XYZ file of N, CA and C in Angstrom:
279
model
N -21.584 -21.046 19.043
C -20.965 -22.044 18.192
C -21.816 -22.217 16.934
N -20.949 -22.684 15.988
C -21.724 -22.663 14.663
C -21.816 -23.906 13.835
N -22.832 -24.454 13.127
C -22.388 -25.747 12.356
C -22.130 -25.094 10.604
N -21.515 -25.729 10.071
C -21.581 -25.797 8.423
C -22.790 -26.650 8.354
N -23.706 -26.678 7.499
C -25.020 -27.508 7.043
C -25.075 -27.781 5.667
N -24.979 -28.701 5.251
C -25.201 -29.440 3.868
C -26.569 -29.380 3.806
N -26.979 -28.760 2.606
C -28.667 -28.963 2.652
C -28.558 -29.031 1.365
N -29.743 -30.302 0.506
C -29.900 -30.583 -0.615
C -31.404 -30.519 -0.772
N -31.898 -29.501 -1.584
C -33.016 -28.842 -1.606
C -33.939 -29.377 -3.756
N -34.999 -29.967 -3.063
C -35.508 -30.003 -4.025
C -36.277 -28.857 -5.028
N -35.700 -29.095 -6.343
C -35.889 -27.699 -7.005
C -37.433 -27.723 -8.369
N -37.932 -27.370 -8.587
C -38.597 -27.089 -9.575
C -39.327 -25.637 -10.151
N -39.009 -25.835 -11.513
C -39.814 -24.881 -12.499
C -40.403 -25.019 -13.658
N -41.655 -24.694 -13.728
C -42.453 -25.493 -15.186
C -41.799 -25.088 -16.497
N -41.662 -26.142 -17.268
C -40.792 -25.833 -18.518
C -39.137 -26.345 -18.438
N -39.167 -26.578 -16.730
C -37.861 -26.750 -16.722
C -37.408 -28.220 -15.774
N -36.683 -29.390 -16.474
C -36.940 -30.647 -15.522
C -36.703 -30.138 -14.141
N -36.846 -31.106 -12.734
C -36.957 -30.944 -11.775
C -35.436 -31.369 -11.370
N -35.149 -31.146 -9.914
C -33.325 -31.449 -9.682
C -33.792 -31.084 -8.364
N -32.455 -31.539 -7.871
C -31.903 -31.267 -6.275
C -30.990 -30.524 -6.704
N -30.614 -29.604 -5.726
C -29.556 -28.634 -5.675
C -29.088 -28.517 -4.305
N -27.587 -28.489 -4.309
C -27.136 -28.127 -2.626
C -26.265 -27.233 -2.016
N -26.617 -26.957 -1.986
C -26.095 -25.669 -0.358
C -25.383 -25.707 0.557
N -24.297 -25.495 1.076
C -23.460 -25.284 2.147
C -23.817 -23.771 3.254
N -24.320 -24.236 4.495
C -24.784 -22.661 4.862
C -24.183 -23.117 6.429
N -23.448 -21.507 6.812
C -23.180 -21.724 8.538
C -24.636 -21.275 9.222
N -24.692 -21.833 10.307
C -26.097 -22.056 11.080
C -25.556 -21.599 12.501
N -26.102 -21.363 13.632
C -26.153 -21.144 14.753
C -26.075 -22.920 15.196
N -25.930 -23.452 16.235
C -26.422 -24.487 16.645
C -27.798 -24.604 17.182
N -28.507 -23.806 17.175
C -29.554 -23.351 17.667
C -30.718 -23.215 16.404
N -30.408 -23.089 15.427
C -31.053 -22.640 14.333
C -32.009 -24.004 13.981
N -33.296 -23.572 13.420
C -34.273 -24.332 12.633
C -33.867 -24.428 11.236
N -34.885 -25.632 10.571
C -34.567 -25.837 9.504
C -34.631 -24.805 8.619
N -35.948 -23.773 8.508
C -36.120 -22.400 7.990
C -35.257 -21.577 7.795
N -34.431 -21.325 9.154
C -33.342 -20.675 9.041
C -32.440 -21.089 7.816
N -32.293 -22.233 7.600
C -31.347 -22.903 6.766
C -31.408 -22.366 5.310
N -33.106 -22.756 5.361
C -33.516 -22.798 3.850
C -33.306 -20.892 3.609
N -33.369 -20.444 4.305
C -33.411 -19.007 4.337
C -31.881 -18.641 3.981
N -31.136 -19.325 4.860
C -29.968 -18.514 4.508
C -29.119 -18.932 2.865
N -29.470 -20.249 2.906
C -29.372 -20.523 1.556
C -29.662 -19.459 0.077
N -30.703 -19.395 0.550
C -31.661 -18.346 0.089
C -30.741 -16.402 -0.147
N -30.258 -16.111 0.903
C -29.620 -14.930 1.044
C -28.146 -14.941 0.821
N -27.771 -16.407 0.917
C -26.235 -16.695 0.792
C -25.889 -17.317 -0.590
N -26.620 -17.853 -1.394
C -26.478 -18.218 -2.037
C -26.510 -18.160 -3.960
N -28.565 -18.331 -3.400
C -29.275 -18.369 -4.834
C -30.625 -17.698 -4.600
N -30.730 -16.289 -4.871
C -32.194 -15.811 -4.624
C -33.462 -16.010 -5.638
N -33.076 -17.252 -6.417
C -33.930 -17.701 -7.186
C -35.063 -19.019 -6.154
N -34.180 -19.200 -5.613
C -34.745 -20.471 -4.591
C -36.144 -19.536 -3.476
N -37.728 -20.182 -4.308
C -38.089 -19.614 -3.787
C -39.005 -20.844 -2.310
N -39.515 -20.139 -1.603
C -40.210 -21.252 -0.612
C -41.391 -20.288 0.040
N -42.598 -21.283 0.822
C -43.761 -20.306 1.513
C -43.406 -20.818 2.802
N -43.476 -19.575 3.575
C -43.524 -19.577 5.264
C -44.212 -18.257 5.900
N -45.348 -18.530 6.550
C -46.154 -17.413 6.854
C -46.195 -17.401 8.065
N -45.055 -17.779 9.127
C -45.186 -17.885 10.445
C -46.080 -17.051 11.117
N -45.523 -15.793 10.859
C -45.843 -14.504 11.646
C -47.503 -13.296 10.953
N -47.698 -14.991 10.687
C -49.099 -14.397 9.776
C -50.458 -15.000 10.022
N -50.086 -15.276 10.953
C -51.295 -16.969 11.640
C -51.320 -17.524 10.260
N -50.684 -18.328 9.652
C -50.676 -19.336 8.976
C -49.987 -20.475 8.945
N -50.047 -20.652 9.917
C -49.209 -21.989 10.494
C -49.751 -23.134 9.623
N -48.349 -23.907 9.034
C -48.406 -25.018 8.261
C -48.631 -24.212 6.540
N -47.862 -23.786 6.622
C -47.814 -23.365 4.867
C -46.564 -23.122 4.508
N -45.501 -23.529 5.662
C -43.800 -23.751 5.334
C -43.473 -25.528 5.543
N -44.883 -25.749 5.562
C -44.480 -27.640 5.530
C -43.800 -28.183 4.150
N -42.755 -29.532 4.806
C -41.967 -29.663 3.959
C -41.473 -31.344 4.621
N -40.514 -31.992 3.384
C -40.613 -33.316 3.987
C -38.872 -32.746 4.006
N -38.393 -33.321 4.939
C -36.886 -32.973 5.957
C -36.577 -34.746 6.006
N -35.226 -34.947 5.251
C -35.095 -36.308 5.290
C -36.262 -37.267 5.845
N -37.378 -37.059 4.382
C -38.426 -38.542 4.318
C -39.398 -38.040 5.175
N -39.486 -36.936 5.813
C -40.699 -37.454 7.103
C -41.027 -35.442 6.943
N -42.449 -35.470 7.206
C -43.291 -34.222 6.870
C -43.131 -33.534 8.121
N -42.589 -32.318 7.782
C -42.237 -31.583 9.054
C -42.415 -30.217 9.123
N -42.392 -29.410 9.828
C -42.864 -27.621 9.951
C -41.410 -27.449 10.053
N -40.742 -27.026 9.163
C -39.280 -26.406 9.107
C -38.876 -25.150 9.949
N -40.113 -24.641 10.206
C -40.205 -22.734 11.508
C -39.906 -24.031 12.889
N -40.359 -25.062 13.010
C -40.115 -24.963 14.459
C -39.095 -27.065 14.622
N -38.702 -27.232 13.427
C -37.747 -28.301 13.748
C -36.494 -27.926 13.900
N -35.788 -28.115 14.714
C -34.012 -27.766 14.784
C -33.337 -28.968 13.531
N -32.244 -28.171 13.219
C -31.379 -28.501 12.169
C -30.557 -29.653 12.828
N -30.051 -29.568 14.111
C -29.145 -30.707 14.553
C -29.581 -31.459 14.940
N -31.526 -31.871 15.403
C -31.753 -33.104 15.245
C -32.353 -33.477 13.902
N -32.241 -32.732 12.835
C -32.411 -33.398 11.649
C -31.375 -34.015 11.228
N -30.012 -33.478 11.508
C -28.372 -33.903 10.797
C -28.037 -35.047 11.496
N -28.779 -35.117 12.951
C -28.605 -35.974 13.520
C -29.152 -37.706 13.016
N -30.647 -37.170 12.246
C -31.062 -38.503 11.583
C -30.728 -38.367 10.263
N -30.164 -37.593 9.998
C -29.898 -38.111 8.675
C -28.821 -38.652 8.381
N -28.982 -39.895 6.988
C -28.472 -40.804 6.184
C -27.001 -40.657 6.416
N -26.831 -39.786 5.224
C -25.495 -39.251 4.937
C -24.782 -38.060 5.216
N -25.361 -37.224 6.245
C -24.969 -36.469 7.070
C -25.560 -34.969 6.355
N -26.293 -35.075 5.388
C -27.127 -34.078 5.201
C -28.479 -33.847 4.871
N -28.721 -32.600 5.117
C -30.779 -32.512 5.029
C -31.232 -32.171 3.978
N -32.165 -33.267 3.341
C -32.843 -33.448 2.340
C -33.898 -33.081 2.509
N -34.133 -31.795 1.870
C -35.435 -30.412 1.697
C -36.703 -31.359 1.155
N -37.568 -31.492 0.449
C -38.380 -31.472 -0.542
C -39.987 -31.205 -0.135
């Protein structure tokens, strides 16, 4: 089974003001937030860039705040983030 995911991803580039931008991406129900930002990423806009070094012993260098609260996006699931969030979507930054 699959969800649609609203993800509103905070954007910046020097020279250029800062913004949210958002994303519509299908997910596994199973899927982490990473996944998300990833598929965004491949589905979308390959300008959107992000650091995640899972598979590099560098754990904690894909940290990120996930509606308000500082989180490792490789190992939080997406449906208990949608689950706390506000307005029914996940706010990247």
């Amino acid at each position: 089974m699959s969800l649609t995911v609203p993800l509103k991803i905070f954007r910046y580039k020097p020279g250029r003001p800062a913004h949210y931008q958002s994303y519509r991406v299908q997910l596994a129900e199973t899927a982490n937030v990473l996944d998300g930002i990833e598929a965004a990423w491949a589905q979308h806009d390959r300008s959107l860039t992000f650091r995640h070094a899972c598979h590099h012993a560098s754990c904690g260098s894909c940290a990120v705040r996930i509606n308000g609260l500082e989180k490792l996006p490789c190992i939080t699931p997406v449906a208990e983030s949608l689950a706390g969030a506000a307005n029914g979507e996940l706010l990247i930054e």
